[in-house]
Short mmCIF file of C-alpha atoms in Angstrom, two decimals:
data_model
loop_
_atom_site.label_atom_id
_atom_site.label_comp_id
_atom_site.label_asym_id
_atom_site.label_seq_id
_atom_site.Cartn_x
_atom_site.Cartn_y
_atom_site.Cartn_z
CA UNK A 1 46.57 -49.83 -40.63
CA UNK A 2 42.69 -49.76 -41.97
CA UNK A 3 43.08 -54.14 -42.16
CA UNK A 4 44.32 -53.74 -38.19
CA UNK A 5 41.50 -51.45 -37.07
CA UNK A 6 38.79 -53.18 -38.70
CA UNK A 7 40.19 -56.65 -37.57
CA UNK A 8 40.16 -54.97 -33.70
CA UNK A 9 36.58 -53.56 -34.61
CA UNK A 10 35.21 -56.90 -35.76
CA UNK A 11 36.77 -59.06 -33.12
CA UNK A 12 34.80 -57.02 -30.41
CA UNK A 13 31.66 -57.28 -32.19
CA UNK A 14 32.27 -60.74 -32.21
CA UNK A 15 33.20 -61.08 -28.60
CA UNK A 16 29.57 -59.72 -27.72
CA UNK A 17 28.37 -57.65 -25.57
CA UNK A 18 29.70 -59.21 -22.36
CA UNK A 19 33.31 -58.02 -23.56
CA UNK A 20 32.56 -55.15 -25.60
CA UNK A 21 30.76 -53.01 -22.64
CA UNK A 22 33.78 -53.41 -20.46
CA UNK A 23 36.06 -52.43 -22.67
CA UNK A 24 34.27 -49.46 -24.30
CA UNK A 25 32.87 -48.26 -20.61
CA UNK A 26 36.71 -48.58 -19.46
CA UNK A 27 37.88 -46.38 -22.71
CA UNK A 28 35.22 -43.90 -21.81
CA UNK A 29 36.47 -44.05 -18.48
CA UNK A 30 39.60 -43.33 -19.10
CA UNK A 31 38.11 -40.35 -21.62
CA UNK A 32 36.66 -38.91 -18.76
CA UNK A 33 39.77 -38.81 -16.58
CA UNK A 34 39.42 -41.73 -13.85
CA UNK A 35 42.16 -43.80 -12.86
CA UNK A 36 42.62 -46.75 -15.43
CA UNK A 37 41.47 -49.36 -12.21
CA UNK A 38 38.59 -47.49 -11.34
CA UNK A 39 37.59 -47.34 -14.86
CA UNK A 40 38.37 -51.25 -15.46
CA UNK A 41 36.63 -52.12 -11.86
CA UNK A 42 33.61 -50.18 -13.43
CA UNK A 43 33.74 -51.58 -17.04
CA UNK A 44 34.39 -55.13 -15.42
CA UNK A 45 31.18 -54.54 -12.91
CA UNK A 46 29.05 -53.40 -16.05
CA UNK A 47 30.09 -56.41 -17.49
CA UNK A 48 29.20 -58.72 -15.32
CA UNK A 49 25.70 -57.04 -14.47
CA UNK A 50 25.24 -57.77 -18.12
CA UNK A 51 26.12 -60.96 -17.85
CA UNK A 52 23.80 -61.88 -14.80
CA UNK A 53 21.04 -60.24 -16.76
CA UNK A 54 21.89 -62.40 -19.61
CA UNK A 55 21.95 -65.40 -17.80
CA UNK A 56 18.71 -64.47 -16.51
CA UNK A 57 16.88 -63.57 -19.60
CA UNK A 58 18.44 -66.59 -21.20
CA UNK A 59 17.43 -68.85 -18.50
CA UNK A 60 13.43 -67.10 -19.22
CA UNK A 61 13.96 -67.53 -22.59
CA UNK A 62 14.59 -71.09 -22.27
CA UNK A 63 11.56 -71.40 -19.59
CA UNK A 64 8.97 -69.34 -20.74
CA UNK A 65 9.90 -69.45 -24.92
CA UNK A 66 9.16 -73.51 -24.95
CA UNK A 67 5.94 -72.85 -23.04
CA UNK A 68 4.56 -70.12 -24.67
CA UNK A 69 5.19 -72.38 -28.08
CA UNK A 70 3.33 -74.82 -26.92
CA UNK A 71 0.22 -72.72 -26.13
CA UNK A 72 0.77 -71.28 -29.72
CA UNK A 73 0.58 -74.86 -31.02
CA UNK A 74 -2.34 -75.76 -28.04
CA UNK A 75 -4.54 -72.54 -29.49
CA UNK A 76 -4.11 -73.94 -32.64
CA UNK A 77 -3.02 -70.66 -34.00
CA UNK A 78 -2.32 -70.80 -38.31
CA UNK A 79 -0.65 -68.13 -39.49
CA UNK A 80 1.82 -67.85 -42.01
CA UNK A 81 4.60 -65.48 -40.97
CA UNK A 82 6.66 -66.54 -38.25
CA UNK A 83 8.28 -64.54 -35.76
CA UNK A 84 11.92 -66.23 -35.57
CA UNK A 85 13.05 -63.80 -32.92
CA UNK A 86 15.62 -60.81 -33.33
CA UNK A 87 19.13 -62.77 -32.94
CA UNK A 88 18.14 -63.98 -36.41
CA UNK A 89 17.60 -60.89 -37.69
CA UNK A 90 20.73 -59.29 -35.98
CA UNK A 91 22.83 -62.25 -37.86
CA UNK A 92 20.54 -61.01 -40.82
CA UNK A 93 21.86 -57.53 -40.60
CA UNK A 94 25.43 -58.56 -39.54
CA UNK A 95 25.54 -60.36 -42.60
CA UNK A 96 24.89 -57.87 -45.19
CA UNK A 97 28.06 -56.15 -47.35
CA UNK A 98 27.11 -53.04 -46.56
CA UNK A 99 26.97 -53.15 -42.67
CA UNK A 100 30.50 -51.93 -42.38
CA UNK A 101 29.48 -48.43 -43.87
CA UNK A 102 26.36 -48.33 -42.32
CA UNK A 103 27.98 -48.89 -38.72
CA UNK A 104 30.88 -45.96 -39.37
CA UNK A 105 27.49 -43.96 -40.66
CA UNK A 106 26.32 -44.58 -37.29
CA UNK A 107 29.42 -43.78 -35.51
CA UNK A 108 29.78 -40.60 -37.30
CA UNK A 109 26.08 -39.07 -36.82
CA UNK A 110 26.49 -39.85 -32.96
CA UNK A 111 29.93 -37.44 -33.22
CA UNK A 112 28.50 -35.10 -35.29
CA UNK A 113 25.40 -34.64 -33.21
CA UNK A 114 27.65 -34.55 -30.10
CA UNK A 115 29.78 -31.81 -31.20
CA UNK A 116 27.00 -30.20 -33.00
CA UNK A 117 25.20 -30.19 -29.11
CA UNK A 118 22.09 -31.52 -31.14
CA UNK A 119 22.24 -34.69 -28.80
CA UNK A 120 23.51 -35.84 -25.46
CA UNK A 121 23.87 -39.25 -25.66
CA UNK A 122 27.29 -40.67 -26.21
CA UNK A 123 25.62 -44.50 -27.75
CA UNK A 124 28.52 -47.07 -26.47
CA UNK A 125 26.10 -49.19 -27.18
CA UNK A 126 27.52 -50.64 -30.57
CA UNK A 127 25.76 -53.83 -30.31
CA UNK A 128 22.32 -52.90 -30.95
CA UNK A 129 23.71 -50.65 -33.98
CA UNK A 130 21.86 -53.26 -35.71
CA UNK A 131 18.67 -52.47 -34.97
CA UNK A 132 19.44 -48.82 -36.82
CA UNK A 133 21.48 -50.77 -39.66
CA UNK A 134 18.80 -53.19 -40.54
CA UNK A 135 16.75 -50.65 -42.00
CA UNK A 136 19.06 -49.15 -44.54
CA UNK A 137 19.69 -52.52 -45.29
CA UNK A 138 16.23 -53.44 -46.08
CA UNK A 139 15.81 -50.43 -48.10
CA UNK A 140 18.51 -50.67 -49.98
CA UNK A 141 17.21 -54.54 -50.91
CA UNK A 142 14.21 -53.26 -51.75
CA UNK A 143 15.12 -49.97 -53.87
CA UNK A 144 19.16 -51.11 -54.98
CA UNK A 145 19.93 -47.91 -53.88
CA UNK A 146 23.22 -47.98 -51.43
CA UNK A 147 22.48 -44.10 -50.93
CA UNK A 148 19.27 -44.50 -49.77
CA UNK A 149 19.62 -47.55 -47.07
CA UNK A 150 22.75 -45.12 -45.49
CA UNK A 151 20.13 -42.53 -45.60
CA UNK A 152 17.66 -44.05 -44.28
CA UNK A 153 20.10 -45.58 -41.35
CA UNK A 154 21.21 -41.96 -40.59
CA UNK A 155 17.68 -40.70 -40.34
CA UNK A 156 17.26 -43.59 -37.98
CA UNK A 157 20.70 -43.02 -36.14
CA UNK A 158 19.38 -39.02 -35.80
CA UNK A 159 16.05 -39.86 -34.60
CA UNK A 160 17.19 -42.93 -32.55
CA UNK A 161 19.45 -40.56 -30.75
CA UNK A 162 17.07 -37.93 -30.07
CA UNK A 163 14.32 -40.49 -28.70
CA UNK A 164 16.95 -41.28 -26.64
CA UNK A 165 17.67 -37.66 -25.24
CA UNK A 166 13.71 -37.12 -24.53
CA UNK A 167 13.51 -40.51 -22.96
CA UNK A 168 16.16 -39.92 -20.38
CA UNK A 169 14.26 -38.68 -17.71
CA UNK A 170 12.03 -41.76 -17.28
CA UNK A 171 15.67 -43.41 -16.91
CA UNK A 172 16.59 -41.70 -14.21
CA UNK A 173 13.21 -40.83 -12.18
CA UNK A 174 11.51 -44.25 -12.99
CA UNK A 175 14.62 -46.37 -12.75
CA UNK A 176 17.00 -45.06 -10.31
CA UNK A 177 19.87 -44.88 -12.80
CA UNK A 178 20.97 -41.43 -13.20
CA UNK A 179 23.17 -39.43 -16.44
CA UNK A 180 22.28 -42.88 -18.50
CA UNK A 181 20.19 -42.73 -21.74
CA UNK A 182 18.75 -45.80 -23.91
CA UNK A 183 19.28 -45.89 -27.44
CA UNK A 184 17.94 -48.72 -28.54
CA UNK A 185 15.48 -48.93 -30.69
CA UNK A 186 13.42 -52.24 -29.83
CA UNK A 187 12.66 -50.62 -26.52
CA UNK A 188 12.41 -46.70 -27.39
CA UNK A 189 10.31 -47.52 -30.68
CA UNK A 190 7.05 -48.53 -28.13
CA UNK A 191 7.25 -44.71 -27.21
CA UNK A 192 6.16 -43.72 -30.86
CA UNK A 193 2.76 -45.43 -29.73
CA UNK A 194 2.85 -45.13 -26.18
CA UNK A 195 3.49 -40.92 -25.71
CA UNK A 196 0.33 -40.08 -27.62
CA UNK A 197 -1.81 -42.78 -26.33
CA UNK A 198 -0.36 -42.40 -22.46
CA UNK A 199 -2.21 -38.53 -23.35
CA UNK A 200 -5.37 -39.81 -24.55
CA UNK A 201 -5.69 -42.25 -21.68
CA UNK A 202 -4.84 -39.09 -19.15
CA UNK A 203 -7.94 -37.55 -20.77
CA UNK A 204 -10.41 -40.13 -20.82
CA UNK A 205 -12.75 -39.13 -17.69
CA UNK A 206 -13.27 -42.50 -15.55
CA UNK A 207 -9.90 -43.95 -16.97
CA UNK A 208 -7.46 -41.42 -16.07
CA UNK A 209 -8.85 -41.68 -12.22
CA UNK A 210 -7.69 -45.29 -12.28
CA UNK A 211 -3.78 -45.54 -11.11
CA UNK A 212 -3.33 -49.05 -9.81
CA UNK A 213 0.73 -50.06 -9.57
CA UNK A 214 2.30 -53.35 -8.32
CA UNK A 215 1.81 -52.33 -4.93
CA UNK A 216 -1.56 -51.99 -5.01
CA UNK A 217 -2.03 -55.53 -6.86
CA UNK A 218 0.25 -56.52 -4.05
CA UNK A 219 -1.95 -54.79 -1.41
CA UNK A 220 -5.27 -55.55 -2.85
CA UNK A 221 -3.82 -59.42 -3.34
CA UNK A 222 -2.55 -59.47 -0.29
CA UNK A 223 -0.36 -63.19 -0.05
CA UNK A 224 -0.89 -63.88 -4.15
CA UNK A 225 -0.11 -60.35 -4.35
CA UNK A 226 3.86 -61.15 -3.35
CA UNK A 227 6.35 -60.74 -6.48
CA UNK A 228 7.56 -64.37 -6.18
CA UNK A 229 3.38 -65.23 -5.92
CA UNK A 230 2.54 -63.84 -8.90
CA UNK A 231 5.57 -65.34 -10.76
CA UNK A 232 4.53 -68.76 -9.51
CA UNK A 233 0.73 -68.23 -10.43
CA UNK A 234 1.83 -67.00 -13.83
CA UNK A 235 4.25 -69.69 -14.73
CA UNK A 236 2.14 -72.88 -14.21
CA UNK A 237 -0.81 -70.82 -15.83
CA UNK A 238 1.05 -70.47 -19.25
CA UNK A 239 2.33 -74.25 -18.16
CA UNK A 240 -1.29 -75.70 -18.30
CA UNK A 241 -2.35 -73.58 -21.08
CA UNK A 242 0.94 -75.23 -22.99
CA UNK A 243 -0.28 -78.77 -22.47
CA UNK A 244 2.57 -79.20 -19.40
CA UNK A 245 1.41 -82.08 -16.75
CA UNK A 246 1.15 -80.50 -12.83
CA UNK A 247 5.11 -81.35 -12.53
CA UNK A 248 6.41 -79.54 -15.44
CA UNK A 249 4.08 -76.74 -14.91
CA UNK A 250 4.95 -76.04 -11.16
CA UNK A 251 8.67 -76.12 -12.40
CA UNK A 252 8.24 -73.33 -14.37
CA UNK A 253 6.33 -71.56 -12.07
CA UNK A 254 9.01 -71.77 -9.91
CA UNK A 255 11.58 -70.68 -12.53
CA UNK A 256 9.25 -67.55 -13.04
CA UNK A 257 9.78 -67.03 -8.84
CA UNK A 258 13.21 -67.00 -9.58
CA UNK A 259 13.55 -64.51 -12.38
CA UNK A 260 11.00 -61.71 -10.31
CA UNK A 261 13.70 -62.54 -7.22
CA UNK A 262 17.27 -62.42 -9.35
CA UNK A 263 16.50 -60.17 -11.82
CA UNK A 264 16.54 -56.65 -9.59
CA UNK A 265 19.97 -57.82 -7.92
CA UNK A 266 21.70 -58.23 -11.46
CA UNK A 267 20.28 -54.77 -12.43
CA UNK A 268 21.72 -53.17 -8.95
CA UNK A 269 25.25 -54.21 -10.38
CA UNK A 270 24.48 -51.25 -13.26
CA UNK A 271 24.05 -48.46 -11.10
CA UNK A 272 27.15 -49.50 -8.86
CA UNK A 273 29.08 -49.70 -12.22
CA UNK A 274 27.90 -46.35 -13.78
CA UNK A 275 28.29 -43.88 -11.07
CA UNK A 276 31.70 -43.65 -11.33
CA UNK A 277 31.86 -43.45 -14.89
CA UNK A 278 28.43 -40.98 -14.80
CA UNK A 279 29.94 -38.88 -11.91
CA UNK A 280 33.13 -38.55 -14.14
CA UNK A 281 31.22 -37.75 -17.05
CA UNK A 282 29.40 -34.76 -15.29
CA UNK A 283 32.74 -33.34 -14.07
CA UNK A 284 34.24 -33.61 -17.86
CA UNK A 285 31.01 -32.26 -19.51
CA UNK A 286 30.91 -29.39 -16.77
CA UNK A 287 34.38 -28.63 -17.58
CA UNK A 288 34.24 -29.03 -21.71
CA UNK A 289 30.59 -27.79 -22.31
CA UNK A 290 29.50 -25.77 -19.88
CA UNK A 291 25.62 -26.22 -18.84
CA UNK A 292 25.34 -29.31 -20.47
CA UNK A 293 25.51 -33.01 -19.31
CA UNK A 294 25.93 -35.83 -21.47
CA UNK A 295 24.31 -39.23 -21.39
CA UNK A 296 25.57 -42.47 -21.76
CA UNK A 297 24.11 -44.81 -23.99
CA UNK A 298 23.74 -48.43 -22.46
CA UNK A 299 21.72 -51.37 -23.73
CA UNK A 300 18.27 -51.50 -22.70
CA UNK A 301 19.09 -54.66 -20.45
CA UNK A 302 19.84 -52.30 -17.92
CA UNK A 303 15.68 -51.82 -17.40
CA UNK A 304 14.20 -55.02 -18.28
CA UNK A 305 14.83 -56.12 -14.54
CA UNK A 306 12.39 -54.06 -12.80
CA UNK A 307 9.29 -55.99 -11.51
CA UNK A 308 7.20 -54.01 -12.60
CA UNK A 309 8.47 -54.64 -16.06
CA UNK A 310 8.41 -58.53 -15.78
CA UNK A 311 5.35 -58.46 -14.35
CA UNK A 312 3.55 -56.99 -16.68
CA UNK A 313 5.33 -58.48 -19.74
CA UNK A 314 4.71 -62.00 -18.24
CA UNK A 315 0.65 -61.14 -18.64
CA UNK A 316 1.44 -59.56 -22.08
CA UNK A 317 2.65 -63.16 -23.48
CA UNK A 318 -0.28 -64.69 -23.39
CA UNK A 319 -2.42 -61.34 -24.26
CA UNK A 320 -0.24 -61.51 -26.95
CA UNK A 321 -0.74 -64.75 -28.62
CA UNK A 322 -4.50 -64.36 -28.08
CA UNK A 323 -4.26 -60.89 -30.10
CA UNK A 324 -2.39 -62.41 -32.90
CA UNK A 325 -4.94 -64.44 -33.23
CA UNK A 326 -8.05 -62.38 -33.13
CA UNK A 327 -6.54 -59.12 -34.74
CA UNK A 328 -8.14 -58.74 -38.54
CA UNK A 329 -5.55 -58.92 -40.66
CA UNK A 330 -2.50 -60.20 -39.02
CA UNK A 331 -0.36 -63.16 -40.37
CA UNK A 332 2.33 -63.07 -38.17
CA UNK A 333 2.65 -65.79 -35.10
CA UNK A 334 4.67 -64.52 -32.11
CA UNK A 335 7.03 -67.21 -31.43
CA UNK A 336 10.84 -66.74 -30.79
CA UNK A 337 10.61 -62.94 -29.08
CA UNK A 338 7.38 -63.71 -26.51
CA UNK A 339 10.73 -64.08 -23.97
CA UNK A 340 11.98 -60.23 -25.17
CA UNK A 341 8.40 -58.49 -24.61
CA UNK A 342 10.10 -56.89 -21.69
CA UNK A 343 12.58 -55.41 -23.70
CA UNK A 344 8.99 -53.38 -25.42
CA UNK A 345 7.42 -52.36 -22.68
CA UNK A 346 10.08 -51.28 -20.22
CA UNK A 347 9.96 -47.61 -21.48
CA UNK A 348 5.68 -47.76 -21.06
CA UNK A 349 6.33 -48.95 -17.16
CA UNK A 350 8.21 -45.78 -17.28
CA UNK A 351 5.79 -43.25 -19.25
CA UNK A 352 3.12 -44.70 -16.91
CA UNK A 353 4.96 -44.28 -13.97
CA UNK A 354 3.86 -48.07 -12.74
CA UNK A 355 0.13 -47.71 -13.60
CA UNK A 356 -0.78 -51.28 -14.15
CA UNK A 357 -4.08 -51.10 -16.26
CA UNK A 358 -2.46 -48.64 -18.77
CA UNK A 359 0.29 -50.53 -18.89
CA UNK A 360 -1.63 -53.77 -20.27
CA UNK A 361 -3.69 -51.05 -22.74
CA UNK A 362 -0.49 -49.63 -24.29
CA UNK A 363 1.03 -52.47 -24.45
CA UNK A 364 -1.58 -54.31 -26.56
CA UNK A 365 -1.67 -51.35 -28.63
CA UNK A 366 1.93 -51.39 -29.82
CA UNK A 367 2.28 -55.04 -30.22
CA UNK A 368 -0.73 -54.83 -32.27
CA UNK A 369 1.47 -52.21 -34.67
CA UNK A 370 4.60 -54.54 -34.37
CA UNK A 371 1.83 -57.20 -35.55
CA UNK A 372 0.88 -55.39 -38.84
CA UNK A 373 4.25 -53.94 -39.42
CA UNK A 374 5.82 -57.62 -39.59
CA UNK A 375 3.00 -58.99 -41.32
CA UNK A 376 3.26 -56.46 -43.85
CA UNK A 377 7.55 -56.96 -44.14
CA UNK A 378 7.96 -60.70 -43.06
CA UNK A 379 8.16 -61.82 -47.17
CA UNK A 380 10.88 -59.38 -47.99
CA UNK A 381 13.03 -59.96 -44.79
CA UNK A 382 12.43 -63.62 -46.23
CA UNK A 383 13.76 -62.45 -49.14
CA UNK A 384 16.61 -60.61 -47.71
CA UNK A 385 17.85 -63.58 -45.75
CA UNK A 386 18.34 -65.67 -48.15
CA UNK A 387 20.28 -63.06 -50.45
CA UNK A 388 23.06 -63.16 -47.47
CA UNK A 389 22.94 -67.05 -47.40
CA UNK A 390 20.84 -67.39 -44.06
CA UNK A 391 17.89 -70.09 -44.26
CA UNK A 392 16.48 -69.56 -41.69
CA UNK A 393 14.43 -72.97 -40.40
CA UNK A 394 10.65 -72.21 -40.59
CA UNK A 395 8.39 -74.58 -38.95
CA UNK A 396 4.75 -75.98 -39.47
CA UNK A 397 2.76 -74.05 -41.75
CA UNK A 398 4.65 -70.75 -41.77
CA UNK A 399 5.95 -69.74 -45.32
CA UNK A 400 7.73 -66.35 -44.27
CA UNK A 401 10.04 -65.27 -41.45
CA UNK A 402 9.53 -61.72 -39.15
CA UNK A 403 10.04 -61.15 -35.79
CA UNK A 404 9.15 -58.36 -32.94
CA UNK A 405 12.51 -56.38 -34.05
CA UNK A 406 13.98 -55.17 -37.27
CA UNK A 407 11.46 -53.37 -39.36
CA UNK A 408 8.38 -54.62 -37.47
CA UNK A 409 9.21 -51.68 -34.97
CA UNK A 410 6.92 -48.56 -35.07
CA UNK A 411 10.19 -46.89 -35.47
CA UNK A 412 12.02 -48.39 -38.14
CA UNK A 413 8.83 -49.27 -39.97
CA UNK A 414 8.00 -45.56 -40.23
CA UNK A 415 11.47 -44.85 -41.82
CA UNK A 416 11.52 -48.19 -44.00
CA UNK A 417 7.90 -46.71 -45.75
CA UNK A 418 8.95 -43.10 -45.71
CA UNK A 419 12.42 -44.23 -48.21
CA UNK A 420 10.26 -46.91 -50.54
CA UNK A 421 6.69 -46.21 -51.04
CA UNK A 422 5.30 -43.41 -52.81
CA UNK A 423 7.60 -40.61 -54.65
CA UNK A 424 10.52 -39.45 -52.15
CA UNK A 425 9.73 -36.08 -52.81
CA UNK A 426 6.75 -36.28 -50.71
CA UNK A 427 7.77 -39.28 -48.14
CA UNK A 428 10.70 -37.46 -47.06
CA UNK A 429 9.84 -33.97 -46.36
CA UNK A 430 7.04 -35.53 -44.50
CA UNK A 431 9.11 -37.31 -41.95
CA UNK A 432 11.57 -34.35 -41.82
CA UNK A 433 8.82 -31.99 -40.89
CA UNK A 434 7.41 -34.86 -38.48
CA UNK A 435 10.65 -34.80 -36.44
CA UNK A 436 11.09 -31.09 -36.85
CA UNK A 437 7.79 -31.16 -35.12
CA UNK A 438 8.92 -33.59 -32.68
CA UNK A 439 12.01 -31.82 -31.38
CA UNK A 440 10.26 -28.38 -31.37
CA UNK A 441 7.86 -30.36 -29.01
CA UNK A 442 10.54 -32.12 -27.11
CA UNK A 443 13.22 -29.30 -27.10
CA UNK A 444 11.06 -26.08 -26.44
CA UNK A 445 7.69 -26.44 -25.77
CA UNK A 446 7.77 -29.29 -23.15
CA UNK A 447 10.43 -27.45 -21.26
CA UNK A 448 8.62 -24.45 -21.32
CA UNK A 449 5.62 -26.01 -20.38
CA UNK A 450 7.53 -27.30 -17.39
CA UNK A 451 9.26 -23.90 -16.13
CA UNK A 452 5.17 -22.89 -16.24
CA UNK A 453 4.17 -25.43 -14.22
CA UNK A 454 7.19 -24.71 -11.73
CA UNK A 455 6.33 -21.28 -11.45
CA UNK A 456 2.56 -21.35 -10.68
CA UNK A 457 3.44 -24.26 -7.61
CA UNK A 458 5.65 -21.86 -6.41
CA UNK A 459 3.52 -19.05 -6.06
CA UNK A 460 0.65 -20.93 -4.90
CA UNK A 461 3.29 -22.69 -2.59
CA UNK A 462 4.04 -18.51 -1.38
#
C-alpha cells in the first residue's frame, strides 16, 4: 500500500508541473463539490495556462539567458561563484535521502495550520516544495542533524505559509486574480526586503511624491513608450552590450516584443481556470468554516506575466550584472537565473502598486541580499551537490556553484543562519519572537489599523 502511494506520489512529481496542477486543481475540485467535468475543464485550463507561460518563459530564457551571458563575459566580470540557476538546485534538493520526509513535513504543517485556522492557504503547489525542503537539507549537511533540517523546513513551511496569507491581497487587488495566494518562496522571500523598505521610501520627503507607473513611461514616451517598444529597445540593447552584430540583436529585440505581447494572454487562461474552482471554494469554506475563506496556493507563474513585471525585470538584468560587479564583497556572477528575475520582483510590482522608480530601488536592494547570501553559501551548496552525485558543470574561472534560489533567498537564508550559527538557544527564540512579531503585525495591528482608517473616511465622507 505505502510502495503504491509513494510510486503515485513520485510519478507526479516527475510528470511536472504541467500534469501535476491539473490533476491536483481537479481533486480539489472535486473536494469542493463541482461536477468532475467542470473540475477537469478547470484543472485542464490551469494546465495549459501553465504551459503557455512555460513556453514563454522558456522561450526568454533561451533569448535573453545567452545574451545576458555574453554581456557577463563582454564586462569582463571575474568572480568565483557561479549562479547555475534554480533547476539545478531543485534536482539538488530532489536528490537528497531525506526529501521524502521533508515533503510529508510539508504536507502535514499546511493541514495542521489549516485545521488549526492559523493559515488560509491550501499550497497545491507541491512543486516548489523544494524551495522550503532545500533548507532543511542544507542544514542538516551542515550540522548532521536530521532533526534540525525537518525543523528548520517546518519553520520555513509555517512562515512560508503565513507570507503567503499576508501577501494575498496584492494577489487579488494588483493582479486581478481573486481567493488565490502564492506560496512560493523565490517570489514571496523579496517581501522580507521590500515591506520595510517600500515604508522608508513612503517617508522619504521628495521620494515618496514621485509615483511614475508604466503608463506614465508610456505617456511621457509617447511611441517608445508602447509595451512592444520598449521590449524591442530593450532587447537589441542587452544584444549590443552582448557583442551580437545588428541582425542578431534586432532578433532578440523582437523576441522581447513578443514575450510583453504573449505573456498577459497565457496569464488570462489562470483566472478563467480558477474561478470556478475559487467560487467553489468560497461556497465550501462558507459552509465548513464560517467567516473564513481559504486561499489557494498556485505557483508564482501565475504573476510573472504582467507588464509591468517584465518590464521592469528586463531593466533589472542588466542593473543586475553591473551590481554584481561593483557591490564590495560579492563573489557571486548572475548567470543561469537573469531569465527568472521576474519571478523576484513580481510581489514588489505589487507592494508598489506599479510605481516604476521604487520598483528599480527595491529591486536592487534585494538582489543585492540574494548577492551576499549566495556568496556567503555557494561553497557548501558545492559541497552538498556533490554528496548526492550532481557535478554540476562550472565554467571559466568560477570554483563554486549558487544561484538566485535555494538558500540565497532573504527567506531561507534567515532560517538556514538562525539553525547553524551561534548556540540554538539564542538563534531560535530569536526568529520565533521575530515571527511572533510579524503575525501580531500582520494579524492584528494592520487590520486594526485598517478598520481606523475606514472609519475616519467615513465620517469625513458624512
Amino acid at each position: 500500500m505505502w510502495d503504491t502511494i509513494m510510486s503515485g506520489f513520485n510519478w507526479l512529481i516527475a510528470a511536472g508541473p504541467t500534469v501535476m496542477l491539473p490533476v491536483i486543481i481537479t481533486i480539489i475540485g472535486l473536494v469542493f463539490g463541482l461536477k468532475f467535468t467542470k473540475a477537469f475543464k478547470s484543472g485542464l485550463t490551469l494546465g495549459i495556462g501553465f504551459a503557455g507561460i512555460r513556453l514563454i518563459l522558456d522561450f526568454m530564457a533561451s533569448n535573453i539567458g545567452p545574451a545576458a551571458q555574453a554581456m557577463v563575459k563582454n564586462i569582463g566580470i571575474n568572480l568565483d561563484v557561479l549562479d547555475v540557476g534554480w533547476g539545478s538546485i531543485a534536482a539538488i534538493t530532489w536528490s537528497s535521502p531525506i526529501i521524502v520526509f521533508l515533503v510529508f513535513a510539508i504536507f502535514l504543517v499546511n493541514i495542521i495550520m489549516l485545521l488549526t485556522k492559523t493559515t488560509n492557504t491550501l499550497d497545491v503547489d507541491i512543486w516548489n516544495y523544494h524551495h522550503m525542503a532545500i533548507v532543511g537539507i542544507m542544514v542538516h549537511f551542515v550540522t548532521g542533524n536530521i532533526f534540525l533540517g525537518i525543523g528548520a523546513t517546518i519553520v520555513m513551511a509555517v512562515t512560508t505559509f503565513k507570507i503567503a496569507d499576508w501577501s494575498q491581497p496584492l494577489i487579488e487587488k494588483f493582479f486581478g486574480i481573486p481567493g488565490v495566494s502564492l506560496p512560493t518562496v523565490s517570489a514571496t522571500s523579496s517581501l522580507l526586503i521590500a515591506w520595510p523598505l517600500n515604508w522608508l521610501l513612503d517617508r522619504i520627503p521628495g521620494l515618496n511624491k514621485v509615483k511614475i507607473t508604466l503608463k506614465d513611461v508610456q505617456k511621457y514616451l509617447g511611441f517608445f513608450g508602447d509595451q512592444m517598444i520598449l521590449g524591442l529597445i530593450l532587447g537589441i540593447a542587452i544584444g549590443l552590450l552582448g557583442g551580437y552584430d545588428v541582425t542578431s540583436a534586432l532578433q532578440l529585440g523582437v523576441n522581447m516584443s513578443a514575450v510583453l505581447v504573449i505573456i498577459p494572454k497565457m496569464t488570462s487562461l489562470f483566472v478563467e481556470g480558477l474561478m470556478p474552482i475559487s467560487e467553489a471554494a468560497q461556497t465550501w469554506s462558507q459552509k465548513k468554516f464560517k467567516n473564513r475563506q481559504l486561499f489557494i496556493g498556485l505557483d508564482a507563474a501565475i504573476v510573472v506575466g504582467n507588464q509591468e513585471v517584465i518590464t521592469t525585470s528586463l531593466i533589472l538584468i542588466p542593473l543586475t550584472i553591473i551590481l554584481a560587479l561593483v557591490l564590495p564583497g560579492n563573489r557571486m556572477l548572475p548567470f543561469a537565473d537573469l531569465a527568472v528575475i521576474p519571478f523576484r520582483v513580481a510581489l514588489v510590482v505589487a507592494l508598489t502598486r506599479g510605481n516604476f522608480i521604487k520598483n528599480i530601488i527595491i529591486g536592487l536592494a534585494t538582489t543585492s541580499v540574494i548577492l551576499y547570501a549566495g556568496s556567503l553559501t555557494g561553497p557548501m551548496l558545492t559541497e552538498l551537490a556533490s554528496s548526492v552525485g550532481i557535478e554540476v558543470a562550472v565554467a571559466g574561472a568560477a570554483l563554486f556553484i549558487s544561484s538566485f534560489a535555494a538558500t540565497s533567498l532573504t527567506h531561507s537564508f534567515l532560517v538556514f543562519l538562525a539553525f547553524t550559527t551561534g548556540p540554538l538557544y539564542i538563534t531560535l527564540p530569536a526568529v520565533l519572537i521575530v515571527i511572533a512579531a510579524s503575525w501580531y503585525y500582520f494579524e492584528v495591528i494592520k487590520p486594526r489599523k485598517a478598520t481606523t482608517e475606514t472609519d475616519i473616511t467615513e465620517n469625513q465622507t458624512t
